[in-house]
Short mmCIF file of C-alpha atoms in Angstrom, two decimals:
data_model
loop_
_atom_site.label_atom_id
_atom_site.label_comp_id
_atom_site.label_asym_id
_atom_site.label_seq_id
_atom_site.Cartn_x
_atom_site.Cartn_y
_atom_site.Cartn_z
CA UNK X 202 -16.66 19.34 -26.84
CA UNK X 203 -13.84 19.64 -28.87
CA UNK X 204 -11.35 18.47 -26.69
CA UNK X 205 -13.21 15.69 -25.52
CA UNK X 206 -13.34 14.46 -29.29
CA UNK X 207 -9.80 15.15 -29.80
CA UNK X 208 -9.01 13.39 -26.56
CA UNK X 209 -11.43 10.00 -27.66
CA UNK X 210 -10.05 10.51 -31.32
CA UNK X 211 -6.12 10.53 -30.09
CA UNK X 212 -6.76 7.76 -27.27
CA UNK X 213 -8.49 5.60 -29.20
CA UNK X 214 -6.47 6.13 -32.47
CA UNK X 215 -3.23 5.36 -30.57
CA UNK X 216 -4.45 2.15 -28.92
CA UNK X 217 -5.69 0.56 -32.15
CA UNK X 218 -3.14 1.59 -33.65
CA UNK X 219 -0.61 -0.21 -31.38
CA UNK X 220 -3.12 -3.27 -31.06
CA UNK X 221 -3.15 -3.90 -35.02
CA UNK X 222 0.72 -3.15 -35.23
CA UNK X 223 1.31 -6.03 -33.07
CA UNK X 224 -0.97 -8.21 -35.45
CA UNK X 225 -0.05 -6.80 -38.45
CA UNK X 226 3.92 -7.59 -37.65
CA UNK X 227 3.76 -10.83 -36.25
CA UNK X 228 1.69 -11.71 -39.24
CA UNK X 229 4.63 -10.48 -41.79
CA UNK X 230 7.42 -12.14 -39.51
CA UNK X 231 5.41 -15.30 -39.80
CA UNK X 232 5.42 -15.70 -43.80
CA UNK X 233 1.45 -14.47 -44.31
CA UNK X 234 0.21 -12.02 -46.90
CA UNK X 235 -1.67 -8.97 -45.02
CA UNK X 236 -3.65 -7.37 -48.12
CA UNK X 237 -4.91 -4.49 -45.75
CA UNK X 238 -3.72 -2.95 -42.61
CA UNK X 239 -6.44 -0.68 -41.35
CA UNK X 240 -7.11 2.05 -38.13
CA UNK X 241 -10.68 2.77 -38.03
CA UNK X 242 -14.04 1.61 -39.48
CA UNK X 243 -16.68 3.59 -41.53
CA UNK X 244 -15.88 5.79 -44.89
CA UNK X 245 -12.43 5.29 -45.52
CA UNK X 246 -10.63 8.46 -45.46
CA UNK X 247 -6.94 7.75 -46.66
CA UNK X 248 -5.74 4.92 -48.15
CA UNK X 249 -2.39 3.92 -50.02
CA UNK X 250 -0.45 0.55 -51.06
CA UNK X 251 2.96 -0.63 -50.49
CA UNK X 252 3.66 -3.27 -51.66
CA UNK X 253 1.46 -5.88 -51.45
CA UNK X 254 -0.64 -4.05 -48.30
CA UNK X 255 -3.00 -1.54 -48.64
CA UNK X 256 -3.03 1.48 -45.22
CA UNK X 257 -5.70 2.78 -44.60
CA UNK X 258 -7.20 5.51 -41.87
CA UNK X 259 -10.97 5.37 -41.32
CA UNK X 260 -13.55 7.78 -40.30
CA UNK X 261 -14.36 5.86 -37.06
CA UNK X 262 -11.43 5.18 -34.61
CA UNK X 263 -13.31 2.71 -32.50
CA UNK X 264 -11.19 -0.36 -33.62
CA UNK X 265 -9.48 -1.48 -36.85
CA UNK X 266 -8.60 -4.79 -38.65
CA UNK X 267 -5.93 -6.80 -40.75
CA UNK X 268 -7.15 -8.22 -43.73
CA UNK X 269 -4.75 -11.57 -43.62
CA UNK X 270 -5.26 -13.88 -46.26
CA UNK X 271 -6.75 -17.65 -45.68
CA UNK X 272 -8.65 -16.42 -42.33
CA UNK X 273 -11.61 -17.72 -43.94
CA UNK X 274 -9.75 -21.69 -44.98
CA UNK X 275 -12.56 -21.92 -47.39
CA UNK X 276 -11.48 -18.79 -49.36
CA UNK X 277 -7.78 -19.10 -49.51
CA UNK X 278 -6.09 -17.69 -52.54
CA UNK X 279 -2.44 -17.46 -50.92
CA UNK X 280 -1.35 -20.89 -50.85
CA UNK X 281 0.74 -21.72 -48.73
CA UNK X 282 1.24 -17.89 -47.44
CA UNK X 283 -2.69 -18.20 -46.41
CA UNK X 284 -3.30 -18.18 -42.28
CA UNK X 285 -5.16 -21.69 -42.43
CA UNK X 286 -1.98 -23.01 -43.64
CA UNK X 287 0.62 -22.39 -41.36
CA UNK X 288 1.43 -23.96 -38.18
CA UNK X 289 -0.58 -23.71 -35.03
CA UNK X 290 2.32 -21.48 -33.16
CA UNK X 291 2.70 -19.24 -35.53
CA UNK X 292 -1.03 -18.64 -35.41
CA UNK X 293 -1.43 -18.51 -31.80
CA UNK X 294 1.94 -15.52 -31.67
CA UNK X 295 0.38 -13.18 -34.24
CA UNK X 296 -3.82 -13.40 -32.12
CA UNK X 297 -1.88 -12.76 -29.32
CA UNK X 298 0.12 -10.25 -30.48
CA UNK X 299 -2.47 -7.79 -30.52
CA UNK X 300 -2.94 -8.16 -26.50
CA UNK X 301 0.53 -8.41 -25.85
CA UNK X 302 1.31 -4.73 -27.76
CA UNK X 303 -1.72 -3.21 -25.81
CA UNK X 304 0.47 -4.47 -22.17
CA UNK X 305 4.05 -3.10 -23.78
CA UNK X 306 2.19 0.17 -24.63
CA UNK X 307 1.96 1.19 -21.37
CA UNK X 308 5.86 0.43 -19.93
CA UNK X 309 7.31 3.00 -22.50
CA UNK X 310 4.45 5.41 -21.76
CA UNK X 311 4.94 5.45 -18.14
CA UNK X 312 8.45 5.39 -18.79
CA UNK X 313 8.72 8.74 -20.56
CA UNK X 314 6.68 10.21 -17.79
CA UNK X 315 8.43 9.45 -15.29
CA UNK X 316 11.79 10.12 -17.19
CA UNK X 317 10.67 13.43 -18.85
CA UNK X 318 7.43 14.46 -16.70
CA UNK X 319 9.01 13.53 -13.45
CA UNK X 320 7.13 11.29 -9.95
CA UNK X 321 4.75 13.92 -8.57
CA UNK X 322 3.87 13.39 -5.11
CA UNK X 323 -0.05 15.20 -3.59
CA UNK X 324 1.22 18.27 -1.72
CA UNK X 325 -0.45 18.71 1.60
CA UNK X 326 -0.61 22.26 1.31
CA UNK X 327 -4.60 23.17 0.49
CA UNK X 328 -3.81 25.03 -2.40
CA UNK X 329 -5.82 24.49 -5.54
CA UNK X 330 -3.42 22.71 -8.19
CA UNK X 331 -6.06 22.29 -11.29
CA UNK X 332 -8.98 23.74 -11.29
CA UNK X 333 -11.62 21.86 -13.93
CA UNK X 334 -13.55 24.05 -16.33
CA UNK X 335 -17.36 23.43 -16.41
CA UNK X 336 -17.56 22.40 -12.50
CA UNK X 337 -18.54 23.79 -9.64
CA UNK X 338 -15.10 25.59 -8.28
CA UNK X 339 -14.54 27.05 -11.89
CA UNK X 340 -18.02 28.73 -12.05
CA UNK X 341 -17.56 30.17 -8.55
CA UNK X 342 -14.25 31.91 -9.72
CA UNK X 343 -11.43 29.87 -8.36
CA UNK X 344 -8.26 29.50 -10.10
CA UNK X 345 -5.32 27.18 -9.98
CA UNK X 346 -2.86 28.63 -7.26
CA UNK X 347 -5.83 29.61 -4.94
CA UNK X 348 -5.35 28.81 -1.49
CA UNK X 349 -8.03 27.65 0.87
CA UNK X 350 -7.71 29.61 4.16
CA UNK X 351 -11.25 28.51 5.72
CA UNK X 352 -14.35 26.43 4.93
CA UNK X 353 -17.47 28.30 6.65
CA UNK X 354 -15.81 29.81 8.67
CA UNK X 355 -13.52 26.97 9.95
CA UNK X 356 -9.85 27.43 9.75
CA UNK X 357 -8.46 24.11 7.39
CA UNK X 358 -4.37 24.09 6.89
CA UNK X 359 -4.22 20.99 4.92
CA UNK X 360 -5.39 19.44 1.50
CA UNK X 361 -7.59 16.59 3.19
CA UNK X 362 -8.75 19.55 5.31
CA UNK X 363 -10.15 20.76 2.41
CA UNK X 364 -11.38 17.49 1.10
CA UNK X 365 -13.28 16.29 3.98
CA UNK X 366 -14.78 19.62 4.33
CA UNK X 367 -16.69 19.01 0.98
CA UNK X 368 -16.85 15.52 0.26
CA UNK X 369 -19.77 14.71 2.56
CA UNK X 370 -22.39 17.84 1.33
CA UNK X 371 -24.52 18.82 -1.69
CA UNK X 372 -24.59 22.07 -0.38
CA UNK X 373 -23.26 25.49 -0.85
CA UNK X 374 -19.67 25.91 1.06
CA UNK X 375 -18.69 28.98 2.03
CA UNK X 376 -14.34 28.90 1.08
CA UNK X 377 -12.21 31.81 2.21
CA UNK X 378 -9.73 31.80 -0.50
CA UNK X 379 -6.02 33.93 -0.36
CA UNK X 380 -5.20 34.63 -4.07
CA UNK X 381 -1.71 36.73 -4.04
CA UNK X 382 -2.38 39.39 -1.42
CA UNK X 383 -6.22 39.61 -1.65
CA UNK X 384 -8.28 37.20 0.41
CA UNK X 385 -12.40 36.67 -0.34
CA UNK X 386 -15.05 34.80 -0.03
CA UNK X 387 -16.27 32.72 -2.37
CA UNK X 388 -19.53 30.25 -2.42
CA UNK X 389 -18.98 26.92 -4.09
CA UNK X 390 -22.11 24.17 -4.31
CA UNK X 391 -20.44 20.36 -4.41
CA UNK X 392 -22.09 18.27 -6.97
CA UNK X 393 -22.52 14.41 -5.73
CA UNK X 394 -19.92 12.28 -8.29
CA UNK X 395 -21.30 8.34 -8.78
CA UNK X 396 -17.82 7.14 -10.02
CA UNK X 397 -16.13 8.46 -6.42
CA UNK X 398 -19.31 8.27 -4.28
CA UNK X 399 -18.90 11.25 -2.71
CA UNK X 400 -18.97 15.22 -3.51
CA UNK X 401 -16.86 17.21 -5.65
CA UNK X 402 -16.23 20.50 -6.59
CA UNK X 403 -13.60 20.13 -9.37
CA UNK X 404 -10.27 20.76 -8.07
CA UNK X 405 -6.80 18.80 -7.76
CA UNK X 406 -4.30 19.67 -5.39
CA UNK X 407 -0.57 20.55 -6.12
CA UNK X 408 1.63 18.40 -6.39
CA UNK X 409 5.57 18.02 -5.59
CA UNK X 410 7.55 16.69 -8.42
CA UNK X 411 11.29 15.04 -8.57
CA UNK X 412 12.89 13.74 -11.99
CA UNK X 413 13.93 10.11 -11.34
CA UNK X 414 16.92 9.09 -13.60
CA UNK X 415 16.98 6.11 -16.52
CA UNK X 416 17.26 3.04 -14.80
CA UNK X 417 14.50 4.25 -12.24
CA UNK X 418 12.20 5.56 -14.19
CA UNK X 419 11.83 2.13 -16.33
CA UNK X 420 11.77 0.42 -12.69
CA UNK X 421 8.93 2.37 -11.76
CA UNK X 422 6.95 1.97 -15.39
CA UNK X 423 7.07 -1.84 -14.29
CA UNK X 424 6.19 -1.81 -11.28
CA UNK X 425 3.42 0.69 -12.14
CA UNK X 426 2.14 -1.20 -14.82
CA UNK X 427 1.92 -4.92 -12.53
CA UNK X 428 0.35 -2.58 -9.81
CA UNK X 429 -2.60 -1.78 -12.49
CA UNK X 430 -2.53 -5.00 -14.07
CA UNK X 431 -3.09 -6.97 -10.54
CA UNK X 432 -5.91 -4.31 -9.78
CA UNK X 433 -7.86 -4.80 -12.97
CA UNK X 434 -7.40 -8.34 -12.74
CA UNK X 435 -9.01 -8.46 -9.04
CA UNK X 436 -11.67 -5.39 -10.33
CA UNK X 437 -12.65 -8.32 -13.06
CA UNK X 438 -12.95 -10.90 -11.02
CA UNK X 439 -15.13 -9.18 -8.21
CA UNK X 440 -17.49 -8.23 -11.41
CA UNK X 441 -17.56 -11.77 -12.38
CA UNK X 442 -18.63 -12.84 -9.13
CA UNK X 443 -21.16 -10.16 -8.22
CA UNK X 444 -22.59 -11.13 -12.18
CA UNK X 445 -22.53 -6.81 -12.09
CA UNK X 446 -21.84 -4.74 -15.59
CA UNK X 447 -22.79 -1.73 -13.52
CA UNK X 448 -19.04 -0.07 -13.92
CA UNK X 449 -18.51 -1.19 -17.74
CA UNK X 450 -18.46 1.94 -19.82
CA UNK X 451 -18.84 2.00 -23.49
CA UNK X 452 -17.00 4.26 -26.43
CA UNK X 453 -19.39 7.49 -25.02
CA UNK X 454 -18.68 7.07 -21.58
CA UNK X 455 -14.69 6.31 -22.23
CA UNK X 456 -14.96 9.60 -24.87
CA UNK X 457 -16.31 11.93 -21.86
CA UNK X 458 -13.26 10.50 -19.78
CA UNK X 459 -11.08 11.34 -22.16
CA UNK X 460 -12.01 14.68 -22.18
CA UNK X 461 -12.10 15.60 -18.37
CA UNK X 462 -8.48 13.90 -18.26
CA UNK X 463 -7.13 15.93 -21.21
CA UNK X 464 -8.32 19.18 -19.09
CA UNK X 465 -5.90 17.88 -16.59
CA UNK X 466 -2.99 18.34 -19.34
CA UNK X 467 -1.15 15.77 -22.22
CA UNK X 468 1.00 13.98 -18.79
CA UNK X 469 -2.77 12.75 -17.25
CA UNK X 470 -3.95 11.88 -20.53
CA UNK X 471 -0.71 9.82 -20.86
CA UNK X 472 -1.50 8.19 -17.83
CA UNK X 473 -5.73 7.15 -18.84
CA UNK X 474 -4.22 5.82 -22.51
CA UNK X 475 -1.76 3.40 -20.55
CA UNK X 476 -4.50 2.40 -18.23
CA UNK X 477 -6.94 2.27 -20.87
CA UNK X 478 -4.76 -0.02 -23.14
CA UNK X 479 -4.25 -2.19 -20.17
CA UNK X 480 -7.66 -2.58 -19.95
CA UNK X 481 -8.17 -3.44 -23.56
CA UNK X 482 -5.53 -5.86 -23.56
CA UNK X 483 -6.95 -7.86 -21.15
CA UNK X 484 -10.15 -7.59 -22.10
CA UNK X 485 -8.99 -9.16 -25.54
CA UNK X 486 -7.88 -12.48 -24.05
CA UNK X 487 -11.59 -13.19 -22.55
CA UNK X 488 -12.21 -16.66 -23.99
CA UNK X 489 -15.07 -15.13 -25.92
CA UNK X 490 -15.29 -16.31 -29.89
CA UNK X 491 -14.86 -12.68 -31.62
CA UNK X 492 -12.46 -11.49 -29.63
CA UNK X 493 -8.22 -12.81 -29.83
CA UNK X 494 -9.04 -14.74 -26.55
CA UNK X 495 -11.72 -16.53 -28.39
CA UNK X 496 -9.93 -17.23 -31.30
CA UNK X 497 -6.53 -18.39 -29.04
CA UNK X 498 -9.08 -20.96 -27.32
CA UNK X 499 -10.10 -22.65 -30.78
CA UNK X 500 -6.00 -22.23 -32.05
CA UNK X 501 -5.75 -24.73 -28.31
CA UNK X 502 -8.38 -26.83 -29.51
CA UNK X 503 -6.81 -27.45 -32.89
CA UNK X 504 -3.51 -28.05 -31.19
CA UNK X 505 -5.28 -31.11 -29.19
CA UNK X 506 -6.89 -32.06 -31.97
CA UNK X 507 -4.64 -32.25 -34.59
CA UNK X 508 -6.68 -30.43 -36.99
CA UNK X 509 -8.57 -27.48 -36.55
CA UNK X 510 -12.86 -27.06 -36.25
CA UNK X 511 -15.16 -27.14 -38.96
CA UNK X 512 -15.92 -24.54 -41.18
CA UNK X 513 -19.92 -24.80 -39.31
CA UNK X 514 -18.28 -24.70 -35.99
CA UNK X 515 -16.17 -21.79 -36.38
CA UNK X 516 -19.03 -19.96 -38.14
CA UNK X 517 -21.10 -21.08 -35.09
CA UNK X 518 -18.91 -20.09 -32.42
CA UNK X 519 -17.81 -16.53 -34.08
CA UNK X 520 -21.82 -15.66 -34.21
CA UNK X 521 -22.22 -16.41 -30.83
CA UNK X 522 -19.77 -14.46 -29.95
CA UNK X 523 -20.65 -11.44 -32.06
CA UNK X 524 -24.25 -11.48 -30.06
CA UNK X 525 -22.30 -11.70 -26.50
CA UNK X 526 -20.03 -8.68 -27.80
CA UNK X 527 -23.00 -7.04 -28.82
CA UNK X 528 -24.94 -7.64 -25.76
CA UNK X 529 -22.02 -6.03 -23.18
CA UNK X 530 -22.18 -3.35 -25.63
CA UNK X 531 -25.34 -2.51 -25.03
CA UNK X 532 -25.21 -2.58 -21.64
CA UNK X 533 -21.98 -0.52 -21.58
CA UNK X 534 -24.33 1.96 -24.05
CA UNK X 535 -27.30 1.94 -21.44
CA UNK X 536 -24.73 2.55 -18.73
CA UNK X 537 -23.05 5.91 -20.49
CA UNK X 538 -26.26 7.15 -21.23
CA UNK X 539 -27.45 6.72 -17.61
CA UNK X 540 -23.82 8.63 -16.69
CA UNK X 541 -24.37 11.44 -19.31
CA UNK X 542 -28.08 12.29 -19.08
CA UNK X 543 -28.67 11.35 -15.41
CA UNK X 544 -25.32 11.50 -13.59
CA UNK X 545 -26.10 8.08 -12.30
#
């Protein structure tokens, strides 16, 4: 439990935290007065001013805010330093900032992995690699560095051996195990995982590992991050079409991720807060009022216009939006819960 909080608390902190930098900059290059520059919602628990911009740290990292002056056009008291009054570009670069940080994130984390944590590669040797506490391989005694010499009875010499010798059954597996120079039996009982569709017992392999050099390793942290971005994008749209929330998970369900993961070690947790802040990123540009997509489509409307919405509208469209938010949060609720408590 603790490390799953840490994990949330550190994965969570460092996306906002990157997310309302790139506001929070943009805004600053651009001429407008930021009064507050916050991580977090809830109690506040740290707060201090520079200048003219108080930083704060709240007790809730689920998001955070800048408090820029002349958001609201009818409450402007910054003149011309408001964000009602300056032009329609400089608006649209400091919404989109936001987004933009969340996609840069993730090229200088993948970067230092490669560069520092080195391109691991699955071993086909059947040899136990990570073994997860809490699941079924753990409570029957296995360690990492256990090699799998037989399941019931059946000789295996490779990892998918091993995996398709699981995968498919709910129940008990008899593993003949060579630890060292002692070899015994051991009786493991697969539990059926929804997110994978199949069984699992709780184990990674091993993995071989070779340290790429500079100009590689921020080759590779591009072309890793387009791979994920292209397969989000086409995960979306498959959603859209099937009109299915089923996979969205909220805050609880990302939280119990982040824990598992962060059993794994700090490299794998790495890895879900890049793919993670991907996510977020694009989820920000949806064209839904509320979020920075929402707020970008208006910013195009003004631009065609010539002068931006009505106070009613944007009112209008920012409630509507708050009840759509609040509606796929529900559902992304209703889905955790079903995860945690049910295992569906």
């Amino acid at each position: 439990m603790v490390l799953t909080i840490a994990a949330a608390i550190f994965v969570f902190g460092l996306l906002v935290l990157v997310h309302e930098l790139g506001h929070f900059v943009t805004a600053k290059m651009t001429g407008m007065r930021v009064d507050e520059f916050a991580i977090g919602f809830g109690p506040k628990l740290v707060s201090f001013q520079r200048g003219e911009t108080v930083y704060s740290i709240h007790a809730i990292p689920l998001g955070g805010f800048n408090d820029i002056a002349g958001m609201d056009p009818e409450n402007n008291d910054a003149g011309s330093r408001g964000y009602c009054e300056k032009p329609v570009g400089s608006r649209m670069i400091v919404i989109l900032a936001g987004s933009i940080m969340n996609f840069i994130l993730p090229l200088f984390l993948f970067f230092g992995i490669f560069f520092f944590a080195g391109v691991s590669t699955p071993s086909p040797e059947p040899v136990l690699g990570t073994v997860l506490a809490g699941k079924p391989a753990a409570e029957a005694g296995l360690q990492n560095g256990d090699r799998v010499l037989a399941i019931d009875g059946q000789s295996i010499s490779t990892w998918s051996d091993f995996v398709n010798g699981v995968k498919d059954s709910t129940e008990p597996v008899d593993l003949t195990i060579q630890r060292g120079d002692t070899t015994f039996d051991a009786e493991v009982t697969p539990t059926y995982d929804s997110s994978t569709q199949r069984a699992m017992v709780g184990v990674m392999g091993t993995v071989n590992t070779r340290y790429p050099g500079l100009v590689e390793s921020a080759s590779l942290a591009v072309q890793k991050t387009g791979a994920i971005l292209y397969m989000m994008v086409d995960a979306l749209y498959k959603i859209i079409l099937e009109l299915s929330g089923a996979e969205l998970a909220g805050p609880i369900g990302v939280a119990q991720m982040a824990g598992e993961v962060a059993q794994m070690g700090f490299v794998p947790l790495l890895n879900f807060a890049a793919f993670l802040s991907l996510n977020l990123g694009i989820v920000n540009l949806f064209p839904i009022p509320a979020l920075d997509g929402g707020h970008f489509l208006t910013l195009c409307v003004e631009a065609v216009r010539g002068k931006p919405l009505s106070p009613a509208a944007l009112r209008y469209t920012q409630n509507v939006g708050i009840i759509l938010l609040l509606l796929l949060m529900i559902l992304a609720t209703k889905n955790d819960i079903v995860r945690v408590l049910f295992g569906g």
